[in-house]
Coordinates of C-alpha atoms and ligand atoms in Angstrom, one line a residue:
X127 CA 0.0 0.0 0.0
X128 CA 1.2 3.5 -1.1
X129 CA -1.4 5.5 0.3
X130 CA -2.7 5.4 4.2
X131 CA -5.3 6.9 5.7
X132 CA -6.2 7.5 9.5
X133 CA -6.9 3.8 10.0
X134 CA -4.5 2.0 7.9
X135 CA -1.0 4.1 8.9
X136 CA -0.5 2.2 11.8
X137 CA -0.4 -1.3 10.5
X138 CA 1.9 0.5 7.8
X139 CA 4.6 1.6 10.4
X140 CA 4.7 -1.4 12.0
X141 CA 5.0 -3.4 8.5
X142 CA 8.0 -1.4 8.1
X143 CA 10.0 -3.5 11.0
X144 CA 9.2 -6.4 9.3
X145 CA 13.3 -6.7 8.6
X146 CA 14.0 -5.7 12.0
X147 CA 16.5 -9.3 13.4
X148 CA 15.8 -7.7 17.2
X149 CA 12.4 -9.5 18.5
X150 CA 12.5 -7.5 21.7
X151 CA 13.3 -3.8 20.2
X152 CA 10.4 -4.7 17.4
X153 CA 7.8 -5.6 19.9
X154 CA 8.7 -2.6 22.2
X155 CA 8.4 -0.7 19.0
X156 CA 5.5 -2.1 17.7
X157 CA 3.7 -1.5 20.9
X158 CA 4.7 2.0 21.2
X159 CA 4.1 2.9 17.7
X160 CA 0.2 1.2 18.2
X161 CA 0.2 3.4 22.0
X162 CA 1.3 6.5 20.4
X163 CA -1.3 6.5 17.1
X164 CA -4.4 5.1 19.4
X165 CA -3.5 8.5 21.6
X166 CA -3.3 10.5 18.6
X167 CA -6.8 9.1 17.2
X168 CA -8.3 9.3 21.0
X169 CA -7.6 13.0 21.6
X170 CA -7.7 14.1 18.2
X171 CA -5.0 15.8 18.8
X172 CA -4.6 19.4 16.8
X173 CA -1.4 20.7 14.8
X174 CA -1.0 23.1 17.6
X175 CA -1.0 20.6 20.4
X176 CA 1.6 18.0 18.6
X177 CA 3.9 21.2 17.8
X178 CA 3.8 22.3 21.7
X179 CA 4.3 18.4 22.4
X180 CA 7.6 18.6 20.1
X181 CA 8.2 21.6 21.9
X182 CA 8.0 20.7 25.4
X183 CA 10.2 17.3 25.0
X184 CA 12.8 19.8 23.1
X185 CA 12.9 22.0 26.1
X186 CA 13.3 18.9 28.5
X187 CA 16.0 17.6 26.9
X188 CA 17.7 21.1 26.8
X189 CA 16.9 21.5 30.9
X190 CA 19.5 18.6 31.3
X191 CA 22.5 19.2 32.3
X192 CA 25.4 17.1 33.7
X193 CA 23.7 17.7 38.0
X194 CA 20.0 17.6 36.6
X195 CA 17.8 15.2 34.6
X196 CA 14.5 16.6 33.7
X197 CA 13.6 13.3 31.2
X198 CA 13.9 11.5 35.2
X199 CA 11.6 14.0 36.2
X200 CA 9.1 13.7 33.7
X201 CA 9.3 10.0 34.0
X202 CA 8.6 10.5 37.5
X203 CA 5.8 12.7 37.9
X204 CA 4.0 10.9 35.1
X205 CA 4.2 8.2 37.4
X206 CA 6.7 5.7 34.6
X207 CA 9.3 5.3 36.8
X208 CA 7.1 3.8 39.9
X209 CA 5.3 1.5 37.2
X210 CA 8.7 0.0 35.9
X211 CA 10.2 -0.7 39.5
X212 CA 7.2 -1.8 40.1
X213 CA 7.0 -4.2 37.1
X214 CA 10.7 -5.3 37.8
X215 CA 11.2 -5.5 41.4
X216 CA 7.7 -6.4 42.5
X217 CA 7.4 -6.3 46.1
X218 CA 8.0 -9.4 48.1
X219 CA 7.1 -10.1 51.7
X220 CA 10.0 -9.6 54.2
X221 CA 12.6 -7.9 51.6
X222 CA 13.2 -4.5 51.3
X223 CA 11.1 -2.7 48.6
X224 CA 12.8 -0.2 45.5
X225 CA 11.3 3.1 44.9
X226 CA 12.1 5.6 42.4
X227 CA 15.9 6.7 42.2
X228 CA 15.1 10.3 41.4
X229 CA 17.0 13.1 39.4
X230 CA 19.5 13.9 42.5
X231 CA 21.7 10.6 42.5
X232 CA 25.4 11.4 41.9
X233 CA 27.5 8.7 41.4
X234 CA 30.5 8.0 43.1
X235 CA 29.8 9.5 47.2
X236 CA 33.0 8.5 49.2
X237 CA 33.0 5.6 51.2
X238 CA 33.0 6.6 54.7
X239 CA 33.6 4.8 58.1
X240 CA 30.5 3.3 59.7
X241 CA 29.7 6.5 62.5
X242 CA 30.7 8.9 60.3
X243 CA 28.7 12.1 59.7
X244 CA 27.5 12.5 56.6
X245 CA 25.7 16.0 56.8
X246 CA 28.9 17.9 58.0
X247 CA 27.8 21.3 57.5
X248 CA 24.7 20.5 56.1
X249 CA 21.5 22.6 57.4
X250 CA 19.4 20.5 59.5
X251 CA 18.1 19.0 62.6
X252 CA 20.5 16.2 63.8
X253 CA 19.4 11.8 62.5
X254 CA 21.4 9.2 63.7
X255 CA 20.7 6.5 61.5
X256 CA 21.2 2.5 62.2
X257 CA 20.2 -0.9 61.4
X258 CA 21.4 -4.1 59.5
X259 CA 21.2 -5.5 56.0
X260 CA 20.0 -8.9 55.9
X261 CA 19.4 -11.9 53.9
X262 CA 16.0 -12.8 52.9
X263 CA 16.0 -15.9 55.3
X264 CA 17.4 -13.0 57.8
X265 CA 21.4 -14.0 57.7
X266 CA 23.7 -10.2 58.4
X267 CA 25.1 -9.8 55.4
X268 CA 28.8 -8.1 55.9
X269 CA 30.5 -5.7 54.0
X270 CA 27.0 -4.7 52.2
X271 CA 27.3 -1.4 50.9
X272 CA 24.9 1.5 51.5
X273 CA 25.0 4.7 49.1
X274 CA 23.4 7.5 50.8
X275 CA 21.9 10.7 49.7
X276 CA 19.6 13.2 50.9
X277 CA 18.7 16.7 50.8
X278 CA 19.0 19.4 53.8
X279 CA 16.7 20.1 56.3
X280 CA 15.4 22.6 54.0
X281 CA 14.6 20.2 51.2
X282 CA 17.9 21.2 49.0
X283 CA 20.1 18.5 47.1
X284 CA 24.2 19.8 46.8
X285 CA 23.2 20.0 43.1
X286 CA 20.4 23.0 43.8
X287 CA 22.2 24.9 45.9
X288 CA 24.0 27.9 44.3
X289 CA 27.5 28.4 44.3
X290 CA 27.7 24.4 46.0
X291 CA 30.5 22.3 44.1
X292 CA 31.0 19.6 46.2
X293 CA 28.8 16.4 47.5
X294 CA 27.2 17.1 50.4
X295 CA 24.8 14.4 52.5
X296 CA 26.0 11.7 50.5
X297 CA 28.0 8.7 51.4
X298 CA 28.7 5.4 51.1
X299 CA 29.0 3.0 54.3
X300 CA 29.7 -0.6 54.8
X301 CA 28.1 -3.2 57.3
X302 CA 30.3 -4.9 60.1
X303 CA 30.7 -8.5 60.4
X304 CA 26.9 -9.0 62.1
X305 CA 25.3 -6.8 59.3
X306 CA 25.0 -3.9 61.0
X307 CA 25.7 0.1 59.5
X308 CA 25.0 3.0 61.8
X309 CA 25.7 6.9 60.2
X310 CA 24.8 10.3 61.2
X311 CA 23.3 12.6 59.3
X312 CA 19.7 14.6 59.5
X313 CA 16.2 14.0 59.2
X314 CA 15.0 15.4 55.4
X315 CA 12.1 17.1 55.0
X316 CA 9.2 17.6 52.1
X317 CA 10.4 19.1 49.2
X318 CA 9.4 20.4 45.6
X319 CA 10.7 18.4 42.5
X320 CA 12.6 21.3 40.2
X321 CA 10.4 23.7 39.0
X322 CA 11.7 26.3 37.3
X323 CA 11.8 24.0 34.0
X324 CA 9.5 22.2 31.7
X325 CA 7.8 19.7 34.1
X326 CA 7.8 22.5 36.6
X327 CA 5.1 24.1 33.5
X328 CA 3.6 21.0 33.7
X329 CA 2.6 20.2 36.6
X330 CA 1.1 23.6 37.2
X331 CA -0.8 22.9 34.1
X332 CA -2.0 20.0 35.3
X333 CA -3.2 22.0 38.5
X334 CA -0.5 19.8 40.5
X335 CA 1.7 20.4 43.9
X336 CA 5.3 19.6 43.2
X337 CA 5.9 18.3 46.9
X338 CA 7.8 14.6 47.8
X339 CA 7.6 13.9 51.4
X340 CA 10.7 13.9 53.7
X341 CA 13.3 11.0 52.8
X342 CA 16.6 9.7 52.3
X343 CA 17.8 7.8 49.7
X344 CA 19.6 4.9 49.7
X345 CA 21.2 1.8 47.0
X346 CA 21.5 -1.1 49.4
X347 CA 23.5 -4.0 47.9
X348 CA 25.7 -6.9 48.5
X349 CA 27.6 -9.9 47.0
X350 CA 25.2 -12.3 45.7
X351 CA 22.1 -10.4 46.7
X352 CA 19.6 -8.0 44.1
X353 CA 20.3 -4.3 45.1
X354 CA 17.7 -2.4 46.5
X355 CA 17.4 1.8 45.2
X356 CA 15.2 2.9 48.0
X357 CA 14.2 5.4 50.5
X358 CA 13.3 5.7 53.9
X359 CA 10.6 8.0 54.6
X360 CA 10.1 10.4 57.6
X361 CA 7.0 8.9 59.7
X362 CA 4.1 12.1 60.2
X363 CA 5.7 13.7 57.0
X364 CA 3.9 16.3 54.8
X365 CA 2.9 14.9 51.8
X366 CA 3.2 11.5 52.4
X367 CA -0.2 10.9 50.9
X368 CA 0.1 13.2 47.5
X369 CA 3.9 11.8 47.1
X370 CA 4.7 14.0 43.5
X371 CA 6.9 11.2 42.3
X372 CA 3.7 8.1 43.3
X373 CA 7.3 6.6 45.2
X374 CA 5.8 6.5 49.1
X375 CA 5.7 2.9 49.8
X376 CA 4.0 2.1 53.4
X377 CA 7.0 -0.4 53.8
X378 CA 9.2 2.3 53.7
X379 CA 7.6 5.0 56.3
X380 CA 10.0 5.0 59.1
X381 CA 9.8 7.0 62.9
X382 CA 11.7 9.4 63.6
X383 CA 12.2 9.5 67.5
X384 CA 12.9 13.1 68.8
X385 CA 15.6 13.3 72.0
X386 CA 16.2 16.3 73.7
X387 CA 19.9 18.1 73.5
X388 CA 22.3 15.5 75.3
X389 CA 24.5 12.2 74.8
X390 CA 23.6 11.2 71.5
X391 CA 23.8 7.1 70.0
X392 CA 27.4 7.2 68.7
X393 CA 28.8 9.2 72.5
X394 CA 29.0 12.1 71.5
X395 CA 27.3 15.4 72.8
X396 CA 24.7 17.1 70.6
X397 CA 23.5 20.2 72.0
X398 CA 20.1 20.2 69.9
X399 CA 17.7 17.9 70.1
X400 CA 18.0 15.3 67.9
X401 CA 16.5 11.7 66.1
X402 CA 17.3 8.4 65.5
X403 CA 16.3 6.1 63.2
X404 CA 16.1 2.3 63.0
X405 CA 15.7 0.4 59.7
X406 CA 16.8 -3.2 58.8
X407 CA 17.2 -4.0 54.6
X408 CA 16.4 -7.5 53.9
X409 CA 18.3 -8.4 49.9
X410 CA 16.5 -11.1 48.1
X411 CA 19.0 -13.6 46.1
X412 CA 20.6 -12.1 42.7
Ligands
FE2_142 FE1 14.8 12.9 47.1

């Protein structure tokens, strides 16, 4: 067929991957390509509105930069990213469940001694963080590793703050020979996904608050286990029921127990009050 008409173009397309030797790139492509014409057809979408759709995804790829991703963020709010964990790491009674990674994750935090402070300098009320990684069948699993990040206490990644170069509340600690980790570092609050950018547009559009509710992020792994990208979330937390990202797991939602100023968990002498935090990662099998 030369000629196609509202009906017959999508058949056509697909016909044309008919040489394609990848089974799993054609199907993803077929699929898409029947998705994205059914959506077309549906809305009836107007010259105007496929021109400010060009538009937008033009402008979200020119928002990314080397410290932000807006396509994460777009995946994100649009709730993608949730659905894929959720399609690939379904979750599974007594092992810790994945939620989104987010747009803040910066590769390579250094590895710091178990103890160690994390939020040096950092705005924010005081966390003292511990707990073990475990195997499924509840074995401590040593020398698993645990790549933190987290905003300030006023809801500000390193990456947002102006004039900020360096990694700050991030870290990477290891487990002791009975599984255990323990960190310092302080307890995050809500904050607004970017925006200043395209999604930012969007979601005002859309008539949409840009809030995630306080947590800290965390890639929990170890030899011969699945990692785990994850968050703990801040118990009593704003916005844990409107979650921007669709990332709040129940699983997840952790207390934060307030102490006045005084001895603190790891001996020393914190003269705000401060919180700790308890959590225990259970890694399924790789
Ligand atoms: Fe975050």
């Amino acid at each position: 067929m030369r000629e196609f008409d509202e009906a017959t173009i999508t058949q056509t397309v697909i016909g044309r991957l008919s040489e394609c030797d990848d089974p799993r790139f054609k199907r993803v492509m077929t699929s898409l390509i029947t998705h994205l014409h059914d959506f077309v057809r549906d809305v009836r979408l107007t010259e105007d509105e496929w021109l400010t759709a060009i538009q937008f995804l033009t402008d979200v790829g020119q928002t990314c930069t080397e410290k932000r991703q807006e396509y994460i963020l777009l995946s994100d709010t649009l709730g993608i990213s949730v659905l894929v964990i959720t399609i690939n790491h379904p979750a599974v009674q007594g092992s810790a469940e994945s939620t989104v990674l987010g747009p803040f994750y910066w590769e390579g935090a250094p590895e710091r001694p178990r103890g160690s402070n994390l939020a040096e300098g950092v705005k924010g009320e005081p966390a003292f963080y511990s707990g073990r990684v475990l195997s499924a069948d509840g074995r401590p699993l040593e020398n698993a590793l645990l790549d933190i990040w987290s905003g300030d206490g006023e809801g500000n990644y390193d990456m947002q703050i102006p004039g900020e170069t360096g990694m700050k509340a991030r870290g990477r600690i290891r487990t002791d020979a009975q599984g255990r980790y323990w960190f310092r570092s302080i307890k995050p609050t809500y904050y607004p996904v970017p925006t200043d950018g395209p999604v930012g547009r969007m979601l005002r559009k859309m008539g949409r608050h840009p809030y995630r509710p306080g947590h800290i992020h965390m890639i929990v792994s170890a030899p011969g286990h699945r990692p785990v990208t994850t968050h703990l979330f801040v118990a009593g937390s704003e916005y844990l029921d409107s979650d921007a990202v669709f990332g709040m797991k129940e699983s997840l939602v952790t207390r934060f127990d307030r102490h006045p100023a005084g001895g603190a968990p790891d001996g020393s002498t914190v003269d705000i009050p401060f919180y700790t935090v308890q959590y225990d990662f259970r890694l399924r099998p790789a």
